[in-house]
mmCIF file of C-alpha atoms in Angstrom:
data_model
loop_
_atom_site.group_PDB
_atom_site.id
_atom_site.type_symbol
_atom_site.label_atom_id
_atom_site.label_comp_id
_atom_site.label_asym_id
_atom_site.label_seq_id
_atom_site.Cartn_x
_atom_site.Cartn_y
_atom_site.Cartn_z
ATOM 1 C CA UNK B 6 153.665 117.732 159.316
ATOM 2 C CA UNK B 7 154.322 120.101 156.916
ATOM 3 C CA UNK B 8 150.631 122.143 156.016
ATOM 4 C CA UNK B 9 149.799 125.062 153.423
ATOM 5 C CA UNK B 10 146.845 127.553 153.483
ATOM 6 C CA UNK B 11 144.573 127.259 150.704
ATOM 7 C CA UNK B 12 145.601 130.285 149.201
ATOM 8 C CA UNK B 13 149.335 128.803 149.254
ATOM 9 C CA UNK B 14 147.823 125.809 147.119
ATOM 10 C CA UNK B 15 146.246 127.807 144.751
ATOM 11 C CA UNK B 16 148.875 130.263 144.080
ATOM 12 C CA UNK B 17 150.891 126.869 143.780
ATOM 13 C CA UNK B 18 148.451 125.316 141.463
ATOM 14 C CA UNK B 19 148.636 128.648 139.666
ATOM 15 C CA UNK B 20 152.417 128.690 138.980
ATOM 16 C CA UNK B 21 152.420 125.500 137.888
ATOM 17 C CA UNK B 22 149.475 126.087 134.873
ATOM 18 C CA UNK B 23 151.031 129.471 134.015
ATOM 19 C CA UNK B 24 154.553 127.340 133.876
ATOM 20 C CA UNK B 25 153.277 124.650 131.667
ATOM 21 C CA UNK B 26 150.392 126.006 129.923
ATOM 22 C CA UNK B 27 151.877 129.556 128.898
ATOM 23 C CA UNK B 28 149.736 129.627 125.719
ATOM 24 C CA UNK B 29 146.426 128.937 124.580
ATOM 25 C CA UNK B 30 145.772 125.413 123.812
ATOM 26 C CA UNK B 31 143.019 123.748 121.289
ATOM 27 C CA UNK B 32 140.342 121.497 123.707
ATOM 28 C CA UNK B 33 137.626 119.464 122.083
ATOM 29 C CA UNK B 34 134.337 119.158 123.854
ATOM 30 C CA UNK B 35 130.857 119.400 123.989
ATOM 31 C CA UNK B 36 128.470 122.420 125.295
ATOM 32 C CA UNK B 37 126.643 121.306 128.334
ATOM 33 C CA UNK B 38 125.229 124.842 129.442
ATOM 34 C CA UNK B 39 125.283 128.092 128.162
ATOM 35 C CA UNK B 40 124.519 131.531 129.936
ATOM 36 C CA UNK B 41 124.726 135.360 128.648
ATOM 37 C CA UNK B 42 125.316 137.900 131.059
ATOM 38 C CA UNK B 43 126.080 141.601 130.180
ATOM 39 C CA UNK B 44 127.119 140.043 126.737
ATOM 40 C CA UNK B 45 129.574 137.745 127.867
ATOM 41 C CA UNK B 46 129.020 134.222 127.357
ATOM 42 C CA UNK B 47 129.495 131.544 130.422
ATOM 43 C CA UNK B 48 129.746 127.936 129.290
ATOM 44 C CA UNK B 49 129.740 124.587 131.073
ATOM 45 C CA UNK B 50 131.877 122.449 128.968
ATOM 46 C CA UNK B 51 131.862 118.281 129.337
ATOM 47 C CA UNK B 52 133.392 115.596 127.750
ATOM 48 C CA UNK B 53 131.432 112.134 127.416
ATOM 49 C CA UNK B 54 132.657 108.308 127.311
ATOM 50 C CA UNK B 55 132.467 107.183 123.628
ATOM 51 C CA UNK B 56 129.369 106.484 122.602
ATOM 52 C CA UNK B 57 127.601 106.904 125.897
ATOM 53 C CA UNK B 58 126.166 109.969 128.065
ATOM 54 C CA UNK B 59 128.387 109.603 130.889
ATOM 55 C CA UNK B 60 130.425 112.613 131.796
ATOM 56 C CA UNK B 61 134.002 112.069 132.156
ATOM 57 C CA UNK B 62 134.808 115.630 132.151
ATOM 58 C CA UNK B 63 133.666 118.953 133.011
ATOM 59 C CA UNK B 64 135.277 122.465 133.097
ATOM 60 C CA UNK B 65 133.652 126.440 133.185
ATOM 61 C CA UNK B 66 134.683 128.639 130.426
ATOM 62 C CA UNK B 67 133.647 132.101 129.518
ATOM 63 C CA UNK B 68 133.699 134.055 126.478
ATOM 64 C CA UNK B 69 134.203 137.542 126.989
ATOM 65 C CA UNK B 70 132.073 140.404 125.426
ATOM 66 C CA UNK B 71 134.940 141.707 123.320
ATOM 67 C CA UNK B 72 135.965 138.282 121.989
ATOM 68 C CA UNK B 73 132.567 137.237 121.307
ATOM 69 C CA UNK B 74 132.158 140.329 118.942
ATOM 70 C CA UNK B 75 135.430 139.793 117.249
ATOM 71 C CA UNK B 76 134.441 136.054 116.472
ATOM 72 C CA UNK B 77 131.223 137.153 115.567
ATOM 73 C CA UNK B 78 132.859 139.597 112.690
ATOM 74 C CA UNK B 79 134.733 136.112 111.905
ATOM 75 C CA UNK B 80 132.371 133.663 111.822
ATOM 76 C CA UNK B 81 128.946 135.835 110.775
ATOM 77 C CA UNK B 82 125.827 134.094 111.916
ATOM 78 C CA UNK B 83 127.352 130.489 112.462
ATOM 79 C CA UNK B 84 128.941 131.680 115.599
ATOM 80 C CA UNK B 85 125.348 131.706 117.428
ATOM 81 C CA UNK B 86 124.788 128.438 116.250
ATOM 82 C CA UNK B 87 127.807 126.727 117.115
ATOM 83 C CA UNK B 88 127.194 128.307 120.975
ATOM 84 C CA UNK B 89 124.368 126.023 121.636
ATOM 85 C CA UNK B 90 123.744 123.207 124.130
ATOM 86 C CA UNK B 91 125.043 119.981 123.102
ATOM 87 C CA UNK B 92 126.930 121.225 120.043
ATOM 88 C CA UNK B 93 130.592 119.775 119.671
ATOM 89 C CA UNK B 94 133.159 122.452 119.581
ATOM 90 C CA UNK B 95 136.452 122.892 119.179
ATOM 91 C CA UNK B 96 137.838 125.834 121.272
ATOM 92 C CA UNK B 97 141.255 127.550 121.835
ATOM 93 C CA UNK B 98 141.506 128.248 125.174
ATOM 94 C CA UNK B 99 143.826 129.887 127.496
ATOM 95 C CA UNK B 100 143.669 128.563 131.416
ATOM 96 C CA UNK B 101 143.106 131.336 133.707
ATOM 97 C CA UNK B 102 143.344 130.218 137.553
ATOM 98 C CA UNK B 103 142.909 132.217 140.236
ATOM 99 C CA UNK B 104 143.585 131.968 144.072
ATOM 100 C CA UNK B 105 140.106 132.897 145.082
ATOM 101 C CA UNK B 106 137.788 131.844 142.029
ATOM 102 C CA UNK B 107 139.490 128.716 140.607
ATOM 103 C CA UNK B 108 140.112 127.248 137.355
ATOM 104 C CA UNK B 109 138.473 128.957 134.209
ATOM 105 C CA UNK B 110 139.026 128.484 130.330
ATOM 106 C CA UNK B 111 138.740 131.630 128.587
ATOM 107 C CA UNK B 112 137.745 131.163 125.122
ATOM 108 C CA UNK B 113 140.037 132.724 122.553
ATOM 109 C CA UNK B 114 139.114 131.053 118.948
ATOM 110 C CA UNK B 115 136.637 128.652 117.653
ATOM 111 C CA UNK B 116 136.974 126.351 114.788
ATOM 112 C CA UNK B 117 133.888 126.456 112.757
ATOM 113 C CA UNK B 118 135.259 123.388 110.434
ATOM 114 C CA UNK B 119 135.558 121.139 113.479
ATOM 115 C CA UNK B 120 131.874 121.503 114.529
ATOM 116 C CA UNK B 121 130.492 121.243 111.010
ATOM 117 C CA UNK B 122 132.913 118.178 110.435
ATOM 118 C CA UNK B 123 131.296 116.579 113.886
ATOM 119 C CA UNK B 124 127.714 117.452 112.372
ATOM 120 C CA UNK B 125 128.416 115.771 109.119
ATOM 121 C CA UNK B 126 129.843 112.771 111.078
ATOM 122 C CA UNK B 127 126.727 112.499 113.429
ATOM 123 C CA UNK B 128 124.488 113.554 110.088
ATOM 124 C CA UNK B 129 126.030 110.265 108.433
ATOM 125 C CA UNK B 130 125.200 108.025 111.124
ATOM 126 C CA UNK B 131 121.704 109.205 111.307
ATOM 127 C CA UNK B 132 121.078 108.698 107.865
ATOM 128 C CA UNK B 133 122.645 105.161 107.765
ATOM 129 C CA UNK B 134 120.413 104.265 111.078
ATOM 130 C CA UNK B 135 117.332 105.891 109.279
ATOM 131 C CA UNK B 136 118.216 103.236 106.257
ATOM 132 C CA UNK B 137 118.866 100.362 108.056
ATOM 133 C CA UNK B 138 115.486 100.999 110.178
ATOM 134 C CA UNK B 139 113.663 101.285 106.463
ATOM 135 C CA UNK B 140 112.148 104.093 107.420
ATOM 136 C CA UNK B 141 113.628 106.600 104.375
ATOM 137 C CA UNK B 142 110.520 105.486 102.200
ATOM 138 C CA UNK B 143 108.008 105.208 104.848
ATOM 139 C CA UNK B 144 106.083 108.470 104.541
ATOM 140 C CA UNK B 145 106.121 108.796 100.880
ATOM 141 C CA UNK B 146 104.146 105.480 100.966
ATOM 142 C CA UNK B 147 101.377 107.387 102.449
ATOM 143 C CA UNK B 148 98.311 108.341 99.743
ATOM 144 C CA UNK B 149 98.335 112.066 99.060
ATOM 145 C CA UNK B 150 94.907 113.202 97.831
ATOM 146 C CA UNK B 151 94.979 114.171 94.374
ATOM 147 C CA UNK B 152 94.403 117.696 95.445
ATOM 148 C CA UNK B 153 95.433 118.360 98.934
ATOM 149 C CA UNK B 154 93.092 121.125 100.570
ATOM 150 C CA UNK B 155 93.210 120.780 103.854
ATOM 151 C CA UNK B 156 96.849 121.778 105.056
ATOM 152 C CA UNK B 157 98.724 121.669 108.531
ATOM 153 C CA UNK B 158 101.494 124.099 108.195
ATOM 154 C CA UNK B 159 104.536 123.710 111.106
ATOM 155 C CA UNK B 160 106.323 126.836 111.122
ATOM 156 C CA UNK B 161 107.750 129.527 113.664
ATOM 157 C CA UNK B 162 105.450 132.829 113.149
ATOM 158 C CA UNK B 163 108.399 134.528 112.401
ATOM 159 C CA UNK B 164 109.719 132.022 110.074
ATOM 160 C CA UNK B 165 111.381 133.593 106.657
ATOM 161 C CA UNK B 166 109.035 132.283 103.587
ATOM 162 C CA UNK B 167 105.911 131.730 105.877
ATOM 163 C CA UNK B 168 104.342 134.774 104.852
ATOM 164 C CA UNK B 169 104.845 133.989 101.106
ATOM 165 C CA UNK B 170 103.808 130.325 101.448
ATOM 166 C CA UNK B 171 100.364 131.633 103.091
ATOM 167 C CA UNK B 172 99.983 134.337 100.950
ATOM 168 C CA UNK B 173 100.408 132.320 97.635
ATOM 169 C CA UNK B 174 98.241 129.734 98.811
ATOM 170 C CA UNK B 175 95.038 132.091 99.575
ATOM 171 C CA UNK B 176 95.589 134.216 96.461
ATOM 172 C CA UNK B 177 96.318 132.076 93.624
ATOM 173 C CA UNK B 178 95.544 132.851 90.290
ATOM 174 C CA UNK B 179 93.353 130.060 90.096
ATOM 175 C CA UNK B 180 91.064 130.758 92.899
ATOM 176 C CA UNK B 181 91.851 127.337 94.349
ATOM 177 C CA UNK B 182 90.410 127.368 98.125
ATOM 178 C CA UNK B 183 93.019 125.870 100.803
ATOM 179 C CA UNK B 184 92.122 125.401 104.354
ATOM 180 C CA UNK B 185 95.130 126.058 106.690
ATOM 181 C CA UNK B 186 96.389 126.138 109.874
ATOM 182 C CA UNK B 187 99.596 127.013 111.449
ATOM 183 C CA UNK B 188 101.066 124.740 114.360
ATOM 184 C CA UNK B 189 103.601 126.774 115.923
ATOM 185 C CA UNK B 190 106.944 125.331 116.777
ATOM 186 C CA UNK B 191 110.773 126.606 116.957
ATOM 187 C CA UNK B 192 112.154 126.176 113.715
ATOM 188 C CA UNK B 193 115.940 126.433 114.814
ATOM 189 C CA UNK B 194 117.859 125.629 118.001
ATOM 190 C CA UNK B 195 117.748 122.756 120.568
ATOM 191 C CA UNK B 196 114.345 122.955 120.867
ATOM 192 C CA UNK B 197 112.796 122.670 117.176
ATOM 193 C CA UNK B 198 113.183 118.673 116.871
ATOM 194 C CA UNK B 199 110.900 118.065 120.046
ATOM 195 C CA UNK B 200 108.437 120.908 119.401
ATOM 196 C CA UNK B 201 108.034 120.142 115.591
ATOM 197 C CA UNK B 202 107.973 116.286 116.366
ATOM 198 C CA UNK B 203 105.256 117.053 119.045
ATOM 199 C CA UNK B 204 103.042 118.917 116.672
ATOM 200 C CA UNK B 205 102.917 116.208 114.107
ATOM 201 C CA UNK B 206 101.681 113.727 116.784
ATOM 202 C CA UNK B 207 99.051 116.611 118.124
ATOM 203 C CA UNK B 208 98.023 116.773 114.144
ATOM 204 C CA UNK B 209 97.791 113.147 113.378
ATOM 205 C CA UNK B 210 95.318 112.855 116.785
ATOM 206 C CA UNK B 211 93.068 115.471 115.439
ATOM 207 C CA UNK B 212 89.011 113.947 115.143
ATOM 208 C CA UNK B 213 89.466 115.226 111.368
ATOM 209 C CA UNK B 214 92.445 114.371 109.478
ATOM 210 C CA UNK B 215 94.351 116.815 107.443
ATOM 211 C CA UNK B 216 95.418 116.140 103.779
ATOM 212 C CA UNK B 217 99.110 116.529 104.364
ATOM 213 C CA UNK B 218 101.494 118.260 106.929
ATOM 214 C CA UNK B 219 104.140 121.066 105.630
ATOM 215 C CA UNK B 220 107.163 121.830 107.394
ATOM 216 C CA UNK B 221 108.022 125.337 106.346
ATOM 217 C CA UNK B 222 111.261 127.340 107.007
ATOM 218 C CA UNK B 223 113.006 129.819 105.113
ATOM 219 C CA UNK B 224 116.467 129.869 104.141
ATOM 220 C CA UNK B 225 119.826 130.118 106.529
ATOM 221 C CA UNK B 226 123.200 128.883 107.380
ATOM 222 C CA UNK B 227 124.117 125.126 107.437
ATOM 223 C CA UNK B 228 124.330 124.902 111.096
ATOM 224 C CA UNK B 229 120.614 126.845 110.903
ATOM 225 C CA UNK B 230 119.272 123.807 109.634
ATOM 226 C CA UNK B 231 121.044 121.146 111.968
ATOM 227 C CA UNK B 232 117.737 120.836 113.934
ATOM 228 C CA UNK B 233 116.321 118.993 110.800
ATOM 229 C CA UNK B 234 119.317 116.076 110.685
ATOM 230 C CA UNK B 235 117.854 114.937 114.125
ATOM 231 C CA UNK B 236 116.915 111.079 114.452
ATOM 232 C CA UNK B 237 113.679 111.319 116.448
ATOM 233 C CA UNK B 238 112.192 114.099 114.290
ATOM 234 C CA UNK B 239 113.125 112.195 111.332
ATOM 235 C CA UNK B 240 111.394 109.307 112.860
ATOM 236 C CA UNK B 241 108.087 111.260 113.800
ATOM 237 C CA UNK B 242 107.891 112.262 110.284
ATOM 238 C CA UNK B 243 108.563 108.608 108.727
ATOM 239 C CA UNK B 244 106.233 106.734 110.932
ATOM 240 C CA UNK B 245 103.623 109.843 110.521
ATOM 241 C CA UNK B 246 100.089 108.919 108.998
ATOM 242 C CA UNK B 247 99.495 111.938 107.069
ATOM 243 C CA UNK B 248 101.964 112.713 104.050
ATOM 244 C CA UNK B 249 104.758 115.347 105.007
ATOM 245 C CA UNK B 250 105.706 118.002 102.838
ATOM 246 C CA UNK B 251 108.848 120.312 103.585
ATOM 247 C CA UNK B 252 109.790 123.391 102.683
ATOM 248 C CA UNK B 253 113.136 124.041 104.179
ATOM 249 C CA UNK B 254 115.008 126.879 102.467
ATOM 250 C CA UNK B 255 117.983 125.772 101.221
ATOM 251 C CA UNK B 256 119.492 125.519 97.885
ATOM 252 C CA UNK B 257 122.365 122.657 98.103
ATOM 253 C CA UNK B 258 122.601 120.705 100.848
ATOM 254 C CA UNK B 259 119.694 118.492 101.552
ATOM 255 C CA UNK B 260 118.676 117.827 105.522
ATOM 256 C CA UNK B 261 117.441 114.255 106.525
ATOM 257 C CA UNK B 262 113.967 115.291 107.123
ATOM 258 C CA UNK B 263 113.753 115.749 103.163
ATOM 259 C CA UNK B 264 114.915 112.141 103.093
ATOM 260 C CA UNK B 265 112.404 110.875 104.970
ATOM 261 C CA UNK B 266 109.139 112.877 103.674
ATOM 262 C CA UNK B 267 106.608 112.641 101.141
ATOM 263 C CA UNK B 268 107.428 114.958 98.922
ATOM 264 C CA UNK B 269 110.888 117.550 99.750
ATOM 265 C CA UNK B 270 110.951 120.997 97.961
ATOM 266 C CA UNK B 271 113.643 123.770 98.514
ATOM 267 C CA UNK B 272 111.312 126.388 99.798
ATOM 268 C CA UNK B 273 107.974 127.367 101.649
ATOM 269 C CA UNK B 274 107.033 129.377 98.347
ATOM 270 C CA UNK B 275 108.065 126.205 96.282
ATOM 271 C CA UNK B 276 105.329 123.775 98.268
ATOM 272 C CA UNK B 277 102.770 126.689 97.441
ATOM 273 C CA UNK B 278 103.753 126.120 94.028
ATOM 274 C CA UNK B 279 103.847 122.714 93.837
ATOM 275 C CA UNK B 280 100.374 122.467 95.429
ATOM 276 C CA UNK B 281 98.961 125.170 93.363
ATOM 277 C CA UNK B 282 100.580 123.156 90.036
ATOM 278 C CA UNK B 283 99.291 119.778 91.383
ATOM 279 C CA UNK B 284 95.597 121.479 91.486
ATOM 280 C CA UNK B 285 96.041 122.957 87.856
ATOM 281 C CA UNK B 286 97.316 119.580 86.749
ATOM 282 C CA UNK B 287 93.937 117.827 88.140
ATOM 283 C CA UNK B 288 91.849 120.655 86.804
ATOM 284 C CA UNK B 289 93.261 120.323 83.379
ATOM 285 C CA UNK B 290 93.037 116.382 83.791
ATOM 286 C CA UNK B 291 89.455 116.647 84.421
ATOM 287 C CA UNK B 292 89.003 119.286 81.393
ATOM 288 C CA UNK B 293 90.630 116.873 79.026
ATOM 289 C CA UNK B 294 88.166 113.900 80.501
ATOM 290 C CA UNK B 295 85.403 116.190 80.025
ATOM 291 C CA UNK B 296 86.405 116.790 76.511
ATOM 292 C CA UNK B 297 87.393 112.771 75.961
ATOM 293 C CA UNK B 298 83.976 111.880 77.366
ATOM 294 C CA UNK B 299 81.981 114.228 75.297
ATOM 295 C CA UNK B 300 83.756 113.354 72.043
ATOM 296 C CA UNK B 301 83.163 109.670 72.701
ATOM 297 C CA UNK B 302 79.786 110.343 73.195
ATOM 298 C CA UNK B 303 79.392 112.142 70.001
ATOM 299 C CA UNK B 304 80.934 109.308 68.433
ATOM 300 C CA UNK B 305 78.747 106.804 69.799
ATOM 301 C CA UNK B 306 75.980 108.985 68.979
ATOM 302 C CA UNK B 307 76.871 109.198 65.331
ATOM 303 C CA UNK B 308 77.680 105.314 65.439
ATOM 304 C CA UNK B 309 74.229 104.900 66.863
ATOM 305 C CA UNK B 310 72.591 107.135 64.333
ATOM 306 C CA UNK B 311 73.978 105.406 61.181
ATOM 307 C CA UNK B 312 72.882 102.128 62.934
ATOM 308 C CA UNK B 313 69.744 103.527 63.498
ATOM 309 C CA UNK B 314 69.376 104.750 59.838
ATOM 310 C CA UNK B 315 70.451 101.501 59.001
ATOM 311 C CA UNK B 316 68.105 99.825 60.511
ATOM 312 C CA UNK B 317 65.269 102.094 59.364
ATOM 313 C CA UNK B 318 65.962 101.385 55.686
ATOM 314 C CA UNK B 319 66.149 98.075 56.216
ATOM 315 C CA UNK B 320 62.705 97.953 58.234
ATOM 316 C CA UNK B 321 61.512 99.881 55.436
ATOM 317 C CA UNK B 322 62.582 97.522 52.747
ATOM 318 C CA UNK B 323 61.246 94.509 54.489
ATOM 319 C CA UNK B 324 58.039 96.650 55.218
ATOM 320 C CA UNK B 325 57.587 97.257 51.563
ATOM 321 C CA UNK B 326 58.465 93.776 50.621
ATOM 322 C CA UNK B 327 55.943 92.071 52.904
ATOM 323 C CA UNK B 328 53.363 94.426 52.277
ATOM 324 C CA UNK B 329 53.926 93.510 48.247
ATOM 325 C CA UNK B 330 53.509 89.918 49.694
ATOM 326 C CA UNK B 331 50.331 90.561 51.557
ATOM 327 C CA UNK B 332 49.084 92.610 48.477
ATOM 328 C CA UNK B 333 49.692 89.510 46.536
ATOM 329 C CA UNK B 334 48.407 87.145 49.082
ATOM 330 C CA UNK B 335 45.447 89.194 49.194
ATOM 331 C CA UNK B 336 45.071 89.048 45.132
ATOM 332 C CA UNK B 337 45.410 85.402 45.034
ATOM 333 C CA UNK B 338 42.473 85.374 47.845
ATOM 334 C CA UNK B 339 40.268 87.858 45.866
ATOM 335 C CA UNK B 340 40.770 85.606 42.660
ATOM 336 C CA UNK B 341 40.082 82.469 44.537
ATOM 337 C CA UNK B 342 37.126 83.598 47.053
ATOM 338 C CA UNK B 343 35.607 86.133 44.120
ATOM 339 C CA UNK B 344 33.660 83.298 42.159
ATOM 340 C CA UNK B 345 32.580 81.645 45.427
ATOM 341 C CA UNK B 346 31.540 84.968 47.101
ATOM 342 C CA UNK B 347 29.761 85.773 43.852
ATOM 343 C CA UNK B 348 27.705 82.339 43.881
ATOM 344 C CA UNK B 349 26.935 82.631 47.770
ATOM 345 C CA UNK B 350 25.400 85.817 46.997
ATOM 346 C CA UNK B 351 23.382 84.695 44.019
ATOM 347 C CA UNK B 352 21.880 81.994 46.243
ATOM 348 C CA UNK B 353 21.136 84.437 49.334
ATOM 349 C CA UNK B 354 19.694 86.517 46.913
ATOM 350 C CA UNK B 355 17.138 83.832 45.625
ATOM 351 C CA UNK B 356 16.447 82.778 49.323
ATOM 352 C CA UNK B 357 15.563 86.691 50.147
ATOM 353 C CA UNK B 358 13.218 86.654 47.402
ATOM 354 C CA UNK B 359 11.417 83.594 48.488
ATOM 355 C CA UNK B 360 11.555 85.452 52.121
ATOM 356 C CA UNK B 361 10.044 88.455 50.527
ATOM 357 C CA UNK B 362 7.212 86.542 48.875
ATOM 358 C CA UNK B 363 6.417 84.629 51.846
ATOM 359 C CA UNK B 364 6.146 87.846 53.744
ATOM 360 C CA UNK B 365 4.070 89.273 51.165
ATOM 361 C CA UNK B 366 1.585 86.351 51.371
ATOM 362 C CA UNK B 367 1.782 86.422 55.274
ATOM 363 C CA UNK B 368 1.134 90.131 55.912
ATOM 364 C CA UNK B 369 -1.593 91.585 57.607
ATOM 365 C CA UNK B 370 -2.632 93.624 54.083
ATOM 366 C CA UNK B 371 -2.721 90.202 52.175
ATOM 367 C CA UNK B 372 -5.083 88.840 54.490
ATOM 368 C CA UNK B 373 -7.200 91.395 54.900
ATOM 369 C CA UNK B 374 -7.381 91.583 51.019
ATOM 370 C CA UNK B 375 -8.951 87.628 51.281
ATOM 371 C CA UNK B 376 -11.776 89.248 53.050
ATOM 372 C CA UNK B 377 -10.372 88.739 56.668
ATOM 373 C CA UNK B 378 -10.557 91.534 59.704
ATOM 374 C CA UNK B 379 -8.199 92.378 62.165
ATOM 375 C CA UNK B 380 -9.502 93.344 65.464
ATOM 376 C CA UNK B 381 -7.532 95.424 67.824
ATOM 377 C CA UNK B 382 -7.624 96.891 71.671
ATOM 378 C CA UNK B 383 -5.647 99.815 72.073
ATOM 379 C CA UNK B 384 -3.519 98.851 69.277
ATOM 380 C CA UNK B 385 -3.016 95.553 70.136
ATOM 381 C CA UNK B 386 -4.838 92.543 67.792
ATOM 382 C CA UNK B 387 -7.122 90.944 70.023
ATOM 383 C CA UNK B 388 -7.130 87.156 69.162
ATOM 384 C CA UNK B 389 -9.262 85.894 72.215
ATOM 385 C CA UNK B 390 -12.649 86.837 73.049
ATOM 386 C CA UNK B 391 -11.634 86.848 76.753
ATOM 387 C CA UNK B 392 -9.397 89.440 76.636
ATOM 388 C CA UNK B 393 -12.291 91.981 76.156
ATOM 389 C CA UNK B 394 -14.836 93.182 78.380
ATOM 390 C CA UNK B 395 -17.886 95.596 78.255
ATOM 391 C CA UNK B 396 -17.121 98.785 77.547
ATOM 392 C CA UNK B 397 -14.052 98.432 75.485
ATOM 393 C CA UNK B 398 -13.279 100.332 72.407
ATOM 394 C CA UNK B 399 -12.683 97.977 69.340
ATOM 395 C CA UNK B 400 -11.030 98.746 66.186
ATOM 396 C CA UNK B 401 -11.912 96.691 63.610
ATOM 397 C CA UNK B 402 -9.691 97.032 60.215
ATOM 398 C CA UNK B 403 -11.048 95.736 56.732
ATOM 399 C CA UNK B 404 -9.076 96.220 53.649
ATOM 400 C CA UNK B 405 -10.197 99.470 52.349
ATOM 401 C CA UNK B 406 -10.991 100.871 55.916
ATOM 402 C CA UNK B 407 -11.758 100.314 59.639
ATOM 403 C CA UNK B 408 -14.452 101.041 62.095
ATOM 404 C CA UNK B 409 -14.730 101.394 65.824
ATOM 405 C CA UNK B 410 -17.136 99.574 68.008
ATOM 406 C CA UNK B 411 -18.036 99.244 71.808
ATOM 407 C CA UNK B 412 -18.368 95.892 73.536
ATOM 408 C CA UNK B 413 -21.964 95.436 75.140
#
């Protein structure tokens, strides 16, 4: 049986590879793991079964520091966004096989358009899924207060635009007061969707709810914003019980998170302006309502004043008329009663004269003039001898004087 050493076998494999793959080739794959050491990027590349997470092929690759810098000059900031775990890439690689270290792919070039295309396909698939699950307008149905003032801001402390958002809200020209708390989360990269979704859930669980949640991030390349097309993050926003406002800095492209949020604005600064303008409009409506109420009250007062004046005139007319009628009635009564009263008075006067004459006849003076006397004891007439006793002083009155006597 023929046998070979391991070195001989590996050398044979190297020659076969060198003969059959002498030039670099383009390989589509997914970055499974990424490590950086001394400026070199060490990649673990995989291919998964269609529509599944099962790995059907895997290989190691390296992007040397020198080539990385060259690609960085060509692709700019997009390179760092492409070289991330989970990103689908199209790489131009040369096959290097060492008898000692085995097979390794050396990255020579990266097709940015391929990655963008894959992201766009994934984005469209996510959009259709969100649409089919009726999640695009779910958060927009949450009631936003007329003047949102308690605001939870999800952002990275170093995110561009966050400082502008906070400064503009806190130093607005109207002096409106906003209660703001920043909840930290990554705003790009593989961990961004998980961290933002986790903060949304934690904010919902707070005892005192916020009026709105703001997701704020400044501008960046299209790949920088790929995290905001994540399906799970979009679901978390759509199902959030608090209205979510997005201020993700981009001019033309629209991330899926904007489509499921309650209100989407271009930048964090635009969110601040929108909130301040909303408060100003509400204040203006209050002022206008106050003016309208004041005007309505004045109109009502004027109408009531006119009505009172009409009633006063009617009352005066009716009073004068009633008074005139009563005067006429009194005149009629006077005309009817005056003869009767006069006759009655005449009769009463006659009777009064008769009484006077009778009183004069019956008065003590008249009796005294007829020869009678009036005896009194202590000012009281004595009508019975039994009413006096020995020693009482009696006064006896005559028509022309009086005498005193003592009872013996």
